[in-house]
Amino acid sequence: MRTDFQNVLVELDESVVTLTMNRPEMLNAINTLMLEELTEAVEAAAQLDAIRCVVLAGAGRAFGAGQDLTEFASAHMGSQPLKVSEHLAKYHRLILALRHMPKPVIAAIQGVATGITLNIALACDIRIAADNARLREGFARIGLVPDGGGGYMLPRLVGLGRAIEIALLAEDISGPEAERIGLVNRCVPLAEFEETTRALAKRLANGPTRTYQLIKELMYQSLEMDLRASLHLEGQLQEVAYATADHRESVDAFLHKRAATFTGT
Ligand code: T3D
C-alpha cells in the first residue's frame, strides 16, 4: 500500500490502518488530489488481508471542511465549466469503496465536519465524535443539495423528518447532540478521543473480520429488501459464516473455557 501521498497520511499500526486527510491549514478541505489519494488508499486497504480495520481521520483541529471551495470556484468559473456528473463520479467511487469495504471503517470526528466530508463520514460503519465536534450538512448554505450519499445516509441514520431539517437549516450539530440523534455512535471528551478510537479499532481488528464483512452485507443489503428477502439473505450469509475458521475457533474456545483468537478467516 502506498504511503507517500501528498494530502493523505497513511499509518499502519498492526492490522489497523489510519487514513488522515491532511491539509490542516485549510481544515482538510477536499481538493481533487486528496479525493484521488483517499480513494486509492481506501481501495488498497480493502484489498489487503493484513488490514482488518480502517480509521478515517482529519489532521489538525478539524475532521474536514468539505469540498475545497477555492478549487471548486476556479473550476466553475473557468473557460470549461465543471461537469458535475464527472466531478461527482469521483466522490461516488469513494463512497462506494467505503460502503463495500470488507472490514469495519471508523470515522474519527473532531472539530468541524461539514458538507461532503460529513457525508464521507456517514458512509463509514461507525462514527466516534469528540465533544468539540461540529457536524454540519452545509450544502444548502452554498445553494447545493447534499451529495456524496447524504440524501441516502442521513434519513437512514436519523429519520426522515430530522434529516430534512438538518439539510435545510445546515446548522452546526454538536458532538453530544449528534450522539443523541444517532448521527454518530459515540461522543467522548476530546482528551479521551484518540484512545477511544484506537481501542475500538484494535478491538474490531482483532475480531472475526470475515464475519464482520458478512454482518455489514446483511445490514446494508437488508435496507433495500423486504423481510422475506432479508431472511433468505441471512441464510446464505450464515452458511458462509458457519464455514469460517473463526466460528469454529470461538465455539472451541467456549467449550474449553479459553479466550478465542480470531484470524479473520
Ligand atoms: O463537489 C461536490 O459537488 C461535492 C460538494 C461539496 C459541497 C460541500 O462540501 S458543501 C460544504 C463546503 N464547505 C463549506 O461551506 C465550509 C467553508 N468553511 C467554513 O465555513 C469555515 O471555514 C468553517 C465553519 C468550516 C470553520 O471556520 P473557522 O473560523 O474555524 O476556520 P476558518 O478561519 O474559516 O478556516 C481556516 C482556513 O481554512 C481559512 O483559510 P485562511 O483564511 O486561513 O487562509 C479558510 O478559508 C480555509 N477553509 C475552510 N474551509 C474551506 C477552506 N478553504 C477552502 N475550502 C473550504 N471548504
XYZ file of C-alpha atoms and ligand atoms in Angstrom:
322
model
C 0.000 0.000 0.000
C 1.334 3.433 -0.954
C 2.256 5.679 1.947
C 3.745 8.615 0.032
C 0.565 10.573 -0.635
C 0.669 14.351 -0.544
C -2.721 15.011 1.081
C -3.411 11.773 2.938
C -1.312 10.289 5.725
C -1.243 6.511 5.960
C -0.292 4.940 9.290
C -0.303 1.223 9.855
C -0.456 0.012 13.463
C -0.550 -3.765 13.458
C -3.729 -4.531 11.497
C -5.315 -1.074 11.836
C -4.710 1.470 9.117
C -5.440 5.136 9.805
C -6.013 7.351 6.786
C -5.743 11.005 7.755
C -6.937 13.782 5.465
C -4.011 16.128 5.665
C -4.480 19.750 4.673
C -4.803 21.171 8.185
C -4.124 24.768 7.129
C -7.474 24.743 5.285
C -9.275 22.386 7.666
C -8.698 19.408 5.344
C -10.876 20.820 2.569
C -11.001 18.189 -0.144
C -9.336 19.042 -3.438
C -9.061 16.725 -6.432
C -5.704 15.345 -5.377
C -6.907 14.494 -1.867
C -10.002 12.848 -3.258
C -7.968 10.715 -5.653
C -5.431 9.798 -2.985
C -8.058 8.953 -0.410
C -9.927 6.769 -2.878
C -6.724 4.968 -3.838
C -5.846 4.376 -0.177
C -9.341 3.142 0.713
C -9.407 0.778 -2.260
C -5.944 -0.528 -1.379
C -6.987 -1.110 2.254
C -9.929 -3.169 1.020
C -7.594 -5.477 -0.876
C -5.083 -6.153 1.892
C -5.950 -9.037 4.210
C -3.363 -7.798 6.713
C -5.545 -4.725 7.302
C -8.566 -5.594 9.444
C -9.899 -2.186 10.430
C -9.744 1.240 8.767
C -9.890 4.564 10.608
C -10.620 7.773 8.715
C -9.456 10.947 10.452
C -8.568 14.587 9.863
C -5.278 16.307 10.699
C -5.177 19.357 12.962
C -8.240 20.939 14.515
C -10.889 19.614 12.092
C -12.146 16.418 10.562
C -12.804 18.312 7.347
C -14.389 21.442 5.860
C -15.990 19.834 2.816
C -15.169 20.494 -0.776
C -12.223 22.847 -1.350
C -14.258 25.867 -2.381
C -11.235 27.663 -3.861
C -10.664 24.837 -6.312
C -14.395 24.467 -6.857
C -14.879 28.163 -7.678
C -11.995 28.303 -10.113
C -13.281 25.143 -11.849
C -16.797 26.610 -12.067
C -15.701 29.915 -13.419
C -13.013 28.710 -15.804
C -13.448 28.543 -19.564
C -14.589 24.929 -19.268
C -17.203 24.822 -16.505
C -17.199 21.872 -14.186
C -19.068 18.838 -15.474
C -20.973 17.981 -12.327
C -21.667 14.334 -13.164
C -17.984 13.652 -13.862
C -16.921 15.554 -10.762
C -19.401 13.705 -8.556
C -18.499 10.321 -10.022
C -15.145 10.639 -8.247
C -16.860 11.143 -4.903
C -19.255 8.307 -5.619
C -16.355 5.951 -6.201
C -15.029 6.796 -2.730
C -18.441 6.461 -1.061
C -18.973 3.035 -2.638
C -15.450 1.919 -1.727
C -16.105 2.819 1.917
C -19.505 1.183 1.946
C -18.207 -2.026 0.347
C -15.086 -2.236 2.488
C -14.858 -5.873 3.642
C -13.797 -4.802 7.151
C -15.039 -2.184 9.624
C -14.436 1.504 8.910
C -14.482 4.064 11.728
C -14.780 7.800 11.132
C -12.986 9.680 13.926
C -14.528 13.147 14.008
C -13.070 16.046 15.952
C -13.756 19.701 15.251
C -15.586 20.679 12.080
C -17.086 18.052 9.770
C -19.118 19.712 7.075
C -20.518 19.194 3.582
C -19.087 16.349 1.588
C -16.644 15.497 4.389
C -19.540 14.832 6.747
C -21.199 12.660 4.138
C -17.999 10.670 3.702
C -18.148 10.043 7.462
C -21.772 8.941 7.126
C -20.661 6.284 4.637
C -18.384 4.750 7.289
C -19.676 1.982 9.560
C -19.118 3.653 12.919
C -18.647 7.314 13.843
C -16.875 8.428 17.005
C -17.059 12.138 17.772
C -15.042 14.216 20.186
C -17.083 16.592 22.308
C -15.674 19.529 20.308
C -17.187 18.165 17.072
C -19.344 20.453 14.909
C -21.210 18.492 12.289
C -22.925 20.449 9.556
C -24.758 19.267 6.448
C -23.572 22.559 4.956
C -24.646 22.178 1.333
C -27.739 24.418 1.465
C -25.594 27.268 2.758
C -23.865 27.323 -0.628
C -27.015 26.583 -2.609
C -26.376 22.876 -3.203
C -28.209 19.675 -2.388
C -26.465 17.137 -0.140
C -24.362 14.888 -2.333
C -21.853 12.139 -1.700
C -24.645 9.882 -0.477
C -26.085 12.380 2.035
C -29.620 12.016 0.702
C -29.351 8.272 1.245
C -27.433 8.003 4.512
C -28.853 10.875 6.510
C -32.554 9.830 6.649
C -31.492 6.257 7.338
C -29.416 7.342 10.312
C -31.620 9.985 11.925
C -35.073 9.542 10.309
C -36.670 11.489 7.505
C -38.079 14.433 9.437
C -34.827 15.192 11.207
C -32.773 14.598 8.048
C -34.756 17.196 6.127
C -34.444 19.692 8.964
C -30.690 19.101 9.202
C -30.241 19.542 5.446
C -32.468 22.617 5.138
C -31.105 24.520 8.116
C -27.479 23.424 7.639
C -26.674 24.342 11.228
C -23.857 23.052 13.386
C -24.729 19.965 15.422
C -22.542 19.430 18.478
C -20.925 16.081 19.235
C -23.257 15.319 22.191
C -26.333 16.258 20.140
C -25.066 14.150 17.202
C -24.826 11.196 19.578
C -28.315 11.860 20.929
C -29.937 11.807 17.480
C -27.892 8.881 16.130
C -25.755 10.857 13.710
C -22.681 9.490 15.488
C -22.396 6.325 17.547
C -20.493 7.824 20.449
C -19.320 11.200 21.643
C -16.400 11.272 24.062
C -14.357 14.030 25.724
C -11.608 15.322 23.427
C -8.967 14.138 25.913
C -10.211 10.556 25.515
C -10.974 10.728 21.802
C -7.757 9.259 20.346
C -7.544 6.477 22.906
C -11.223 5.565 22.489
C -10.818 5.428 18.724
C -7.632 3.383 18.961
C -9.143 0.906 21.430
C -12.256 0.398 19.300
C -10.201 -0.010 16.122
C -7.954 -2.593 17.794
C -10.908 -4.468 19.171
C -12.518 -4.641 15.741
C -9.217 -5.539 14.074
C -8.835 -8.490 16.428
C -12.357 -9.723 15.763
C -13.788 -12.167 13.207
C -13.152 -9.991 10.152
C -14.819 -12.265 7.617
C -17.926 -12.423 9.799
C -17.886 -8.644 10.150
C -17.942 -8.431 6.378
C -20.982 -10.720 6.283
C -22.714 -8.681 9.011
C -22.156 -5.498 7.021
C -23.534 -7.167 3.916
C -26.609 -8.347 5.809
C -27.353 -4.958 7.337
C -26.693 -2.819 4.302
C -28.431 -5.081 1.812
C -31.414 -5.568 4.119
C -32.076 -1.829 3.945
C -33.164 -2.398 0.350
C -35.193 -5.585 0.990
C -38.445 -6.825 2.448
C -38.371 -9.233 5.409
C -38.670 -12.370 3.295
C -35.704 -11.414 1.123
C -33.658 -10.432 4.165
C -34.344 -13.787 5.833
C -33.216 -15.516 2.651
C -30.040 -13.461 2.557
C -29.337 -14.167 6.236
C -29.460 -17.888 5.474
C -26.992 -17.544 2.634
C -24.587 -15.457 4.674
C -24.890 -17.698 7.721
C -23.835 -20.625 5.598
C -20.639 -18.769 4.818
C -20.210 -17.770 8.484
C -20.612 -21.370 9.669
C -17.693 -22.316 7.443
C -15.267 -19.726 8.833
C -12.275 -20.716 10.913
C -13.256 -18.005 13.402
C -16.637 -19.625 14.036
C -15.007 -22.991 14.751
C -12.334 -21.337 16.886
C -14.826 -19.408 19.005
C -17.000 -22.443 19.699
C -13.912 -24.481 20.578
C -12.680 -21.667 22.829
C -16.034 -21.568 24.630
C -16.067 -25.320 25.151
C -12.526 -25.283 26.512
C -13.064 -22.202 28.656
C -10.352 -20.143 26.960
C -10.254 -16.864 25.054
C -10.737 -17.147 21.307
C -8.080 -15.934 18.893
C -9.610 -14.700 15.675
C -7.644 -14.850 12.461
C -10.250 -13.064 10.395
C -10.779 -16.088 8.181
O -18.259 18.917 -5.384
C -19.287 18.493 -4.959
O -20.403 18.545 -5.528
C -19.205 17.994 -3.634
C -19.897 19.003 -2.812
C -19.371 19.610 -1.871
C -20.067 20.694 -1.199
C -19.656 20.817 0.175
O -18.741 20.168 0.659
S -20.606 21.905 0.961
C -19.561 22.452 2.225
C -18.425 23.273 1.715
N -17.714 23.758 2.815
C -18.075 24.873 3.439
O -19.011 25.566 3.103
C -17.235 25.238 4.637
C -16.491 26.543 4.416
N -15.773 26.862 5.591
C -16.322 27.477 6.647
O -17.498 27.837 6.669
C -15.438 27.715 7.831
O -14.099 27.626 7.421
C -15.675 26.677 8.959
C -17.017 26.953 9.636
C -15.622 25.255 8.419
C -14.561 26.812 10.033
O -14.489 28.151 10.472
P -13.231 28.617 11.323
O -13.479 30.040 11.705
O -12.983 27.641 12.416
O -11.971 28.492 10.332
P -11.626 29.444 9.104
O -10.711 30.532 9.528
O -12.861 29.835 8.380
O -10.830 28.418 8.148
C -9.427 28.187 8.263
C -8.848 28.235 6.873
O -9.415 27.156 6.092
C -9.232 29.526 6.138
O -8.142 29.847 5.304
P -7.234 31.139 5.638
O -8.150 32.313 5.687
O -6.612 30.817 6.967
O -6.255 31.178 4.503
C -10.402 29.093 5.284
O -10.562 29.880 4.125
C -9.979 27.682 4.895
N -11.144 26.868 4.528
C -12.102 26.405 5.342
N -12.986 25.710 4.663
C -12.586 25.723 3.380
C -11.396 26.464 3.287
N -10.774 26.652 2.138
C -11.317 26.096 1.037
N -12.440 25.367 1.056
C -13.100 25.165 2.197
N -14.212 24.394 2.211
